[in-house]
PDB file of C-alpha atoms in Angstrom:
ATOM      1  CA  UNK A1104     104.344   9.956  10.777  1.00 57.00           C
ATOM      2  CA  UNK A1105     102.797  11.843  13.689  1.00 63.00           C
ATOM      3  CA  UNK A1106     100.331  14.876  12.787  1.00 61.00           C
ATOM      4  CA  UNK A1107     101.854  18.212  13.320  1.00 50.00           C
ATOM      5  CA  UNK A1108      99.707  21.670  13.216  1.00 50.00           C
ATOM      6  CA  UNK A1109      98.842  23.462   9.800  1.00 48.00           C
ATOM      7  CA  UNK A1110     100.670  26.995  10.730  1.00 54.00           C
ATOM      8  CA  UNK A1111      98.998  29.435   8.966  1.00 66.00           C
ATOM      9  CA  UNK A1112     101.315  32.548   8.257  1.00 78.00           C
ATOM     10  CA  UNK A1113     100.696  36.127   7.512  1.00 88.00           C
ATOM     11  CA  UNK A1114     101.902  37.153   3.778  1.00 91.00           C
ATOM     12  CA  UNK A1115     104.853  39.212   5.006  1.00 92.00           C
ATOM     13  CA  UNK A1116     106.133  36.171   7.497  1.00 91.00           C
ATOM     14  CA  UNK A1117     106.226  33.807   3.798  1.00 91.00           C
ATOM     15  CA  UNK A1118     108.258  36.415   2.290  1.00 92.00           C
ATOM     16  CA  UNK A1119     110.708  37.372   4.907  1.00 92.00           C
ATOM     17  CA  UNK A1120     110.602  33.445   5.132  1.00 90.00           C
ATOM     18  CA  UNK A1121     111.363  33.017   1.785  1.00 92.00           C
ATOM     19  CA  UNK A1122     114.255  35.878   1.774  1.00 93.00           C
ATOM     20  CA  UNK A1123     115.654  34.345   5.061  1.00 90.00           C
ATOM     21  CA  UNK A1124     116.128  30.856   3.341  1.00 89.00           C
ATOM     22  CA  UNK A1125     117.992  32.703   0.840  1.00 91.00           C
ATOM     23  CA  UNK A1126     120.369  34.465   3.366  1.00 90.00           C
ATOM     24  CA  UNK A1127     121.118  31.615   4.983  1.00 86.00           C
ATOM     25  CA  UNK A1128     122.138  29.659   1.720  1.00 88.00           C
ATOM     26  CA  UNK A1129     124.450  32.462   0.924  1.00 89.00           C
ATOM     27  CA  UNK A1130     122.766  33.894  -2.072  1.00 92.00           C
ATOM     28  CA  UNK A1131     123.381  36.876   0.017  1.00 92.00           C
ATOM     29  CA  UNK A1132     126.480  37.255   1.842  1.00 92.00           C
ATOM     30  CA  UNK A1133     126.730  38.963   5.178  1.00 91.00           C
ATOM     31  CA  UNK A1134     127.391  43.035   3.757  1.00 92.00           C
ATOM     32  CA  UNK A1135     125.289  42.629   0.961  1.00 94.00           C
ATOM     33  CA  UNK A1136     122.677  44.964   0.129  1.00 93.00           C
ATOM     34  CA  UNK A1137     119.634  43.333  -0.573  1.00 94.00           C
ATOM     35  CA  UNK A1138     117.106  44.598  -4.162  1.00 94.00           C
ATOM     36  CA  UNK A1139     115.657  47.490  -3.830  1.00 91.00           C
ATOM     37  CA  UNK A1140     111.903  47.085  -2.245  1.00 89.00           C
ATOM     38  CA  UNK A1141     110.383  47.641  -5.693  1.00 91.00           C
ATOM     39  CA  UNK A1142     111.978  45.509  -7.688  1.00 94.00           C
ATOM     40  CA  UNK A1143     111.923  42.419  -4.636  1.00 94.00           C
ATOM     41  CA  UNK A1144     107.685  43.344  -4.752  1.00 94.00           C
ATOM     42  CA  UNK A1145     107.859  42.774  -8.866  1.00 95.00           C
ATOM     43  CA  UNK A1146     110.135  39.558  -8.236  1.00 94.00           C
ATOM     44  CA  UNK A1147     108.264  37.916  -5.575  1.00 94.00           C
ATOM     45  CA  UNK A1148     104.921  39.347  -6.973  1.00 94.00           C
ATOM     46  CA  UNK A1149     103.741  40.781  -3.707  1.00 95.00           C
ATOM     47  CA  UNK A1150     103.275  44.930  -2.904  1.00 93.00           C
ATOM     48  CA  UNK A1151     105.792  46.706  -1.858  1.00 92.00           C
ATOM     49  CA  UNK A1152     104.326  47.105   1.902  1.00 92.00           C
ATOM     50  CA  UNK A1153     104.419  43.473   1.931  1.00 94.00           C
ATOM     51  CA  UNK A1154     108.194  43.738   0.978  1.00 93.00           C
ATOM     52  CA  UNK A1155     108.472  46.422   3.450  1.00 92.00           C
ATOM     53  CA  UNK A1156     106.863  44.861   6.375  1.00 93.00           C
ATOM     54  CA  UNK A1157     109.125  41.348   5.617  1.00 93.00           C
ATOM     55  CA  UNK A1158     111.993  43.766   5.684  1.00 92.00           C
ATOM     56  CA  UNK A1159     111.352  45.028   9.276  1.00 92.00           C
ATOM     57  CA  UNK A1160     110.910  41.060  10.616  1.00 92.00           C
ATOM     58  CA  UNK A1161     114.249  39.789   9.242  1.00 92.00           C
ATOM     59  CA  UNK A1162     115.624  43.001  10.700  1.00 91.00           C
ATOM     60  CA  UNK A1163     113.799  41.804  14.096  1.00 89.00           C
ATOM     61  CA  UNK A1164     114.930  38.295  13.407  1.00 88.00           C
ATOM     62  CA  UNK A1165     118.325  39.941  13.272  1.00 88.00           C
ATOM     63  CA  UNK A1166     118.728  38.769   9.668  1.00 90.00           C
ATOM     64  CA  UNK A1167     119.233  42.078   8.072  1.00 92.00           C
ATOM     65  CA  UNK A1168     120.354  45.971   9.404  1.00 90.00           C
ATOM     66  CA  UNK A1169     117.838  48.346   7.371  1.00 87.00           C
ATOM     67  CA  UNK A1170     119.470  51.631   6.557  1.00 83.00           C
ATOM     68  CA  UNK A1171     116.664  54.880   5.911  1.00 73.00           C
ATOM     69  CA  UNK A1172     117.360  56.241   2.733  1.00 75.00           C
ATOM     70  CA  UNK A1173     119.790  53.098   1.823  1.00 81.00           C
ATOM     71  CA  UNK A1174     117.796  49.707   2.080  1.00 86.00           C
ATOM     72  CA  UNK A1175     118.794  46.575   4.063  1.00 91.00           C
ATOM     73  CA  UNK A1176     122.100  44.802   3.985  1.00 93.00           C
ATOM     74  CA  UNK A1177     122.769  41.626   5.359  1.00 93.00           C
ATOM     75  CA  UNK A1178     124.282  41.133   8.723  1.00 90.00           C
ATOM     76  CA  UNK A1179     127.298  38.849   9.981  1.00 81.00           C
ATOM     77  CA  UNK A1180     126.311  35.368  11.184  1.00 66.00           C
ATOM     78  CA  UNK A1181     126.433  35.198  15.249  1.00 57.00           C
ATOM     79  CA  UNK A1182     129.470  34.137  16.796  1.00 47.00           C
ATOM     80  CA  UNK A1183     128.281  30.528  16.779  1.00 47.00           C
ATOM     81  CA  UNK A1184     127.959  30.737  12.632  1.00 49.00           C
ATOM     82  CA  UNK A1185     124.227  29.768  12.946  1.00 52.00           C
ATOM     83  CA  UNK A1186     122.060  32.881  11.263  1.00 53.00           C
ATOM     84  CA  UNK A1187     118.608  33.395  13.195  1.00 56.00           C
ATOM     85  CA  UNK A1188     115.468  32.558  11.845  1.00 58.00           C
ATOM     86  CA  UNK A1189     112.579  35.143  11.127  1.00 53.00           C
ATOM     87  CA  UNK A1190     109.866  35.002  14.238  1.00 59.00           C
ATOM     88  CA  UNK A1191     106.899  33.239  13.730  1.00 63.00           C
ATOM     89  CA  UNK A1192     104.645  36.144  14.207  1.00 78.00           C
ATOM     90  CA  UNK A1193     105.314  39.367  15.303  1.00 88.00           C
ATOM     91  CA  UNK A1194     102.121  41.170  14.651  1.00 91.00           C
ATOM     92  CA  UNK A1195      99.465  41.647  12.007  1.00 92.00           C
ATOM     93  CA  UNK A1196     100.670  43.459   9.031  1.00 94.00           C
ATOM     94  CA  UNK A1197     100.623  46.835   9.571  1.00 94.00           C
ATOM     95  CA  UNK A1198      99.012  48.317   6.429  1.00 94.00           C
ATOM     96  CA  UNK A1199      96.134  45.620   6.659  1.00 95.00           C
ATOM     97  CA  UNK A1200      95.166  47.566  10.398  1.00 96.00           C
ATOM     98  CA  UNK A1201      95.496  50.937   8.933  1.00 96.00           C
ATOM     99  CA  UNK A1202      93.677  49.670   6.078  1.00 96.00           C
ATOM    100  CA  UNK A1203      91.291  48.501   8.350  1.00 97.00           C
ATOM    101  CA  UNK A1204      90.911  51.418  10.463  1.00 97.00           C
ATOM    102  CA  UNK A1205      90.354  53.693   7.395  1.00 97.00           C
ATOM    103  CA  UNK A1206      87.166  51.184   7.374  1.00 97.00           C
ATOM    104  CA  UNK A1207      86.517  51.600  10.593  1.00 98.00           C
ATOM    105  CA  UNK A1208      86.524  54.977  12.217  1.00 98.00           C
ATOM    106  CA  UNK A1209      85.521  57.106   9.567  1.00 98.00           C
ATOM    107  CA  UNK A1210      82.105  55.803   9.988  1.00 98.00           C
ATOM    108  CA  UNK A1211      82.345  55.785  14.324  1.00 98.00           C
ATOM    109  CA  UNK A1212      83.613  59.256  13.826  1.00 98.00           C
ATOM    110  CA  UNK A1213      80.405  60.113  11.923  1.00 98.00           C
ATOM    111  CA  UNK A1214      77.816  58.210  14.334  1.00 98.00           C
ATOM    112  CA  UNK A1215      79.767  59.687  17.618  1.00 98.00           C
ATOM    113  CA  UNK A1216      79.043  63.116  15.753  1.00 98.00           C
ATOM    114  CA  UNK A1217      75.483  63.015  17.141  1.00 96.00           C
ATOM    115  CA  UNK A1218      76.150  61.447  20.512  1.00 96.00           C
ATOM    116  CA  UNK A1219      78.133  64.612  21.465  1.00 96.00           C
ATOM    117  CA  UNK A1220      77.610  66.653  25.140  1.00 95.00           C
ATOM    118  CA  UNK A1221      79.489  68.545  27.141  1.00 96.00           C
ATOM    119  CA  UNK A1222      81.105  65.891  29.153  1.00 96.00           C
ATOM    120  CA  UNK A1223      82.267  63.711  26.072  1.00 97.00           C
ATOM    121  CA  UNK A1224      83.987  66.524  24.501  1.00 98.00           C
ATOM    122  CA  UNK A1225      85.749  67.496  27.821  1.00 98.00           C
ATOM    123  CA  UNK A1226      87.065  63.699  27.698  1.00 98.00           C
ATOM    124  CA  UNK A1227      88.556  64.114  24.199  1.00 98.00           C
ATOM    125  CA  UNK A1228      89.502  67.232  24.871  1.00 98.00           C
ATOM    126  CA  UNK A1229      91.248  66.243  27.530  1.00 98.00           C
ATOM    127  CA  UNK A1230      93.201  63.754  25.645  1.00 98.00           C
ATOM    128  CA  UNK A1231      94.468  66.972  23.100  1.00 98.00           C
ATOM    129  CA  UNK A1232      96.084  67.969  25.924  1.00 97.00           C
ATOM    130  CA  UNK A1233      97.915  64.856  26.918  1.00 97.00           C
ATOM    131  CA  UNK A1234      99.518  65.054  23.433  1.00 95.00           C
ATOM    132  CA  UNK A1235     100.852  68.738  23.644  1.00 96.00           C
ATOM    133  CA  UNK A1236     102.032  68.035  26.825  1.00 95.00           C
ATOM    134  CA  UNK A1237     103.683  64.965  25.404  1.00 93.00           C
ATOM    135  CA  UNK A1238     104.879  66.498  22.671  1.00 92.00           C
ATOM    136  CA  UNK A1239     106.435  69.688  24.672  1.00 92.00           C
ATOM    137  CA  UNK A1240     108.049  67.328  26.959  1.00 90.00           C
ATOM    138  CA  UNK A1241     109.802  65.166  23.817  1.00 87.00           C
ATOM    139  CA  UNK A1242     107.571  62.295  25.244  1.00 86.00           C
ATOM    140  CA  UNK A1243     105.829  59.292  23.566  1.00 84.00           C
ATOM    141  CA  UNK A1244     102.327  60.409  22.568  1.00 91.00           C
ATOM    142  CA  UNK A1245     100.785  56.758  21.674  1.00 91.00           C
ATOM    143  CA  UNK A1246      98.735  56.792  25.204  1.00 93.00           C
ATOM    144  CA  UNK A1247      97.020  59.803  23.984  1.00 95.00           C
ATOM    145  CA  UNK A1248      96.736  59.286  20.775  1.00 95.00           C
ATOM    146  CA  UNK A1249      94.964  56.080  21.690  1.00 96.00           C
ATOM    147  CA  UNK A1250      92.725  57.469  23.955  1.00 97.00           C
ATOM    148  CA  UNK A1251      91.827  59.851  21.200  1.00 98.00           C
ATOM    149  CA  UNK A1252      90.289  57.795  19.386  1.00 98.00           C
ATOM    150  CA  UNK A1253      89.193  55.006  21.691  1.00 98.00           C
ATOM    151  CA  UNK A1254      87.213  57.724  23.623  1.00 98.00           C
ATOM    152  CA  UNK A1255      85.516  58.277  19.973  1.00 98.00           C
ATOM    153  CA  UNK A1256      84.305  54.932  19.816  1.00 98.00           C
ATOM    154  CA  UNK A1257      82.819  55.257  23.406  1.00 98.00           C
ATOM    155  CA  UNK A1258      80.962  57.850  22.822  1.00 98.00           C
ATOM    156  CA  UNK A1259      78.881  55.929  20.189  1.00 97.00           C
ATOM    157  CA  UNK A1260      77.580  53.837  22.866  1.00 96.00           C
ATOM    158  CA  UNK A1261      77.888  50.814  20.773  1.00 97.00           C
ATOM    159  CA  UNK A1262      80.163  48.765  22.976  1.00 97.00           C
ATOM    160  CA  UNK A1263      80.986  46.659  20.221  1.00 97.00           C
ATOM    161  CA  UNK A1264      82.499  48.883  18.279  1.00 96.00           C
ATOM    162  CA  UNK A1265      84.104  50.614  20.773  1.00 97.00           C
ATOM    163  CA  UNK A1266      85.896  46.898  21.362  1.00 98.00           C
ATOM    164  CA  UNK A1267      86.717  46.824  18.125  1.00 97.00           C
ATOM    165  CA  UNK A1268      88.508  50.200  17.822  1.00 98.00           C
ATOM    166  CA  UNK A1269      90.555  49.333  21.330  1.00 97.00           C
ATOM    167  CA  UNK A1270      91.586  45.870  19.395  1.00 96.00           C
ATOM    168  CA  UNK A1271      93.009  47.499  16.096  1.00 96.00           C
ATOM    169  CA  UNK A1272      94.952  49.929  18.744  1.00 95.00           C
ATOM    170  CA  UNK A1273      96.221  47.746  20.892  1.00 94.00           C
ATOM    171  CA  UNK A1274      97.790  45.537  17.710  1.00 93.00           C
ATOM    172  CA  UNK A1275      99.793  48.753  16.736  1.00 91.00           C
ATOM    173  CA  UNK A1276     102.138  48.135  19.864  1.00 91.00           C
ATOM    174  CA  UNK A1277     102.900  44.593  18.692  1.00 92.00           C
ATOM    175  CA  UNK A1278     106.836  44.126  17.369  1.00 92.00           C
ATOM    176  CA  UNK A1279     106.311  45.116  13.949  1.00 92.00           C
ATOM    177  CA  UNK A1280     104.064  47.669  14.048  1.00 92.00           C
ATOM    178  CA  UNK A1281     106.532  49.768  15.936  1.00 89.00           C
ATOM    179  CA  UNK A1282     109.638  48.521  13.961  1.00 88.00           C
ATOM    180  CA  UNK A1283     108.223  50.113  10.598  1.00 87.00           C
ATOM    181  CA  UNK A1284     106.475  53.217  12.243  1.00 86.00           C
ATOM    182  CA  UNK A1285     110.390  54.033  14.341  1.00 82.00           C
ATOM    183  CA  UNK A1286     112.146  53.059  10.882  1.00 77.00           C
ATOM    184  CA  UNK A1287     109.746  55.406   8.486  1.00 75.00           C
ATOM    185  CA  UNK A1288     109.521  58.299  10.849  1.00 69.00           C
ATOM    186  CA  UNK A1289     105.792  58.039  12.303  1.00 69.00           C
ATOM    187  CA  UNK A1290     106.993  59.113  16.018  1.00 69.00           C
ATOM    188  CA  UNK A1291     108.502  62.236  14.597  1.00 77.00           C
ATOM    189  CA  UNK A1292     105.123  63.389  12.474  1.00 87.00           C
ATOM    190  CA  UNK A1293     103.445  64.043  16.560  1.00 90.00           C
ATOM    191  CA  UNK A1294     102.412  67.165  15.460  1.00 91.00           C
ATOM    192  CA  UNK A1295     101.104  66.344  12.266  1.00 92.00           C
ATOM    193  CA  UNK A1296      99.009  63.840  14.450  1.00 93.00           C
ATOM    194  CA  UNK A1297      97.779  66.420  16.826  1.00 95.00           C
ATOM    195  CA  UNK A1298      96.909  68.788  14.288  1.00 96.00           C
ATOM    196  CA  UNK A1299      94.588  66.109  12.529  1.00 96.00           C
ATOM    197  CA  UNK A1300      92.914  65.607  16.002  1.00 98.00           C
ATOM    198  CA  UNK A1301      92.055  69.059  16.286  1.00 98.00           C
ATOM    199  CA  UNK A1302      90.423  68.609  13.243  1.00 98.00           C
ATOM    200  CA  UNK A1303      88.203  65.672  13.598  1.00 98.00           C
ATOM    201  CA  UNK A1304      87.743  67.130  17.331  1.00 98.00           C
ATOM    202  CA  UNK A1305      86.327  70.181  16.034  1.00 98.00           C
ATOM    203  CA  UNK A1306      84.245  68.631  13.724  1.00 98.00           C
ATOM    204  CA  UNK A1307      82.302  66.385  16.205  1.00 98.00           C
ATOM    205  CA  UNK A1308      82.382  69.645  18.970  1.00 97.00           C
ATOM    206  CA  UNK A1309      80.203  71.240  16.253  1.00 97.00           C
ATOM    207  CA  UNK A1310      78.105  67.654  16.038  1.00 97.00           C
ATOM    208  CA  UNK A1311      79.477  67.680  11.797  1.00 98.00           C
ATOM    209  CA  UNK A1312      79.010  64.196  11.376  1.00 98.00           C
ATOM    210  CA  UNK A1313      80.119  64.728   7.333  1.00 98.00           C
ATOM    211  CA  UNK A1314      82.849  66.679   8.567  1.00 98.00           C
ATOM    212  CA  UNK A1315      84.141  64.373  11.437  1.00 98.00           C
ATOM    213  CA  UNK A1316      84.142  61.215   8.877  1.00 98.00           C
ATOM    214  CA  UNK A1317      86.183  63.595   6.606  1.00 98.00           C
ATOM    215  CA  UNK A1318      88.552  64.786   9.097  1.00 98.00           C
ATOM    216  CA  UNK A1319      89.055  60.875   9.624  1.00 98.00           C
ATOM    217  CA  UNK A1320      89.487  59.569   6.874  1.00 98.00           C
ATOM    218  CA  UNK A1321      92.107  62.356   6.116  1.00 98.00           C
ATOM    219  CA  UNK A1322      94.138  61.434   9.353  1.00 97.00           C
ATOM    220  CA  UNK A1323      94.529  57.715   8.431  1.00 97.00           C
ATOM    221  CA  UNK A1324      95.593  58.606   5.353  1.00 96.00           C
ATOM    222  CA  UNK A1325      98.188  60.554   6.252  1.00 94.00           C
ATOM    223  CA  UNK A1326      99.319  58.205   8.767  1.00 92.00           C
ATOM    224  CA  UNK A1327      99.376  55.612   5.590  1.00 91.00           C
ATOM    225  CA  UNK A1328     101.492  57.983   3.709  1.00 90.00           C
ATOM    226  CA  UNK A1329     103.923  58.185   5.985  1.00 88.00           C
ATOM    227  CA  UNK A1330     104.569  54.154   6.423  1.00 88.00           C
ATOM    228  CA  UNK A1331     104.919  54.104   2.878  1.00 84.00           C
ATOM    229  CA  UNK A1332     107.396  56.751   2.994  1.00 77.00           C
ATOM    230  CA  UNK A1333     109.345  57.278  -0.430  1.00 63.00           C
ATOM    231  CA  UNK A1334     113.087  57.942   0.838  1.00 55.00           C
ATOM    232  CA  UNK A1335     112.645  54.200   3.001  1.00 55.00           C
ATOM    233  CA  UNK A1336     113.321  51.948   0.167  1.00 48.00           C
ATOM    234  CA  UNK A1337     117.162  51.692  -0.923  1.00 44.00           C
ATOM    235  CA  UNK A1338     117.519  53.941  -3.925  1.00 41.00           C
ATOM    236  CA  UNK A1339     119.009  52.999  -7.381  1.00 40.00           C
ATOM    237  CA  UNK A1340     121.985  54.826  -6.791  1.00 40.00           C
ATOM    238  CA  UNK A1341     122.711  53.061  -3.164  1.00 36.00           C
ATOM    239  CA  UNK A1342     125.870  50.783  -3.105  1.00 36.00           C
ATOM    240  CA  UNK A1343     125.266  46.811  -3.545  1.00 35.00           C
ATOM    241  CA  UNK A1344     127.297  46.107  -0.282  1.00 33.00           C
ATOM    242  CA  UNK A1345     128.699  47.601   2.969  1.00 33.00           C
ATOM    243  CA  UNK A1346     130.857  45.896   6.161  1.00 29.00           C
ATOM    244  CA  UNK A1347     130.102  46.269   9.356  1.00 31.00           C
ATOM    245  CA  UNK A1348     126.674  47.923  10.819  1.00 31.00           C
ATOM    246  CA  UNK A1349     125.185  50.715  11.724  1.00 32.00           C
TER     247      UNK A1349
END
């Protein structure tokens, strides 16, 4: 038997794998609501971002249709009666990069506190801006908000890090990244965004360095909060099946 390669798979690809085998044996038929995300996270004995990340790849894999506020139902096989299969990879898991920017940028946000001048600040100032305009105009803001922080990292003149920040931004444009930030509402919190730039933006203009970790760390974790939103997950009280989709 020939050698194949040893795919290694992110933990939300093995469950929506492992769901997706399940679908297309019929344990659940196209209509069907699937378990709610808590009780799937206590069955497969994962967390329930796991569950929630495997639930936006099937619905990419066009497996499933997930409802806000009503969970994810199984959709009719394509006209040829084969179901799809989940991609192979469609991004790192997206609570692993936040996780890992909470790491991160807290700390560059406190050592680009004392690298501060005039001309730095005009550049992140500058991308403040960019995001009202955005936001007045009903525009996407994730080239600003980008810049916003990339332009941190520069300003530490440590060219490594400032590589690393641009990599953990550029993976939040990959498939499923922007799957579960449309399906949980993240686009819509803009100004929730902007106001926590002002924050950390103030901090460093007065060269805080306490302050501008704080401001930081309090950003990402709002921008956690709101992937894990509460009304995402299909409630108790949802129906076990539907027809058709949304």
């Amino acid at each position: 038997m020939p050698i194949q390669t040893v795919a290694s798979q992110r933990l939300y690809q093995q469950v929506a794998g492992q769901l997706g085998e399940l679908i297309r044996q019929g344990e659940f038929l196209p209509g069907d609501r699937l378990p709610p995300e808590r009780d799937l996270a206590r069955q497969l004995g994962v967390s329930r971002p796991t569950v929630r990340e495997a639930m936006i790849a099937l619905e990419i894999a066009g497996l499933v249709d997930v409802r806000t506020g009503s969970g994810a139902y199984v959709r009719k096989a394509h006209s040829s009666g084969v179901m799809p299969f989940a991609p192979p990879d469609i991004g790192p898991s997206p609570f692993e990069l936040v996780a890992a920017r909470r790491l991160i940028e807290p700390e560059v946000a406190f050592t680009a506190a004392g690298c501060m001048h005039a001309g730095v600040l005009a550049g992140i100032a500058e991308t403040l801006d960019l995001m009202r305009a955005g936001i007045d105009a009903g525009q996407g803001v994730q080239a600003a908000d980008r810049l916003f922080h990339t332009r941190i990292a520069a300003a530490t003149g440590n060219t490594v890090l400032s590589a690393i920040v641009e990599q953990l931004w550029d993976s939040t444009f990959e498939p499923i990244f922007e799957g579960l930030s449309r399906r949980t509402g993240l686009p819509e919190n803009q100004r929730a965004a902007l106001a926590g730039h002002i924050r950390i933006f103030e901090a460093l203009e007065r060269g805080d360095a306490v302050g501008g970790r704080d401001a930081m760390r309090a950003h990402l974790a709002e921008v956690e909060t709101i992937l894990m939103a509460e009304d995402w997950p299909a409630p108790a009280s949802a129906p076990q099946s539907a027809t058709g989709t949304d």
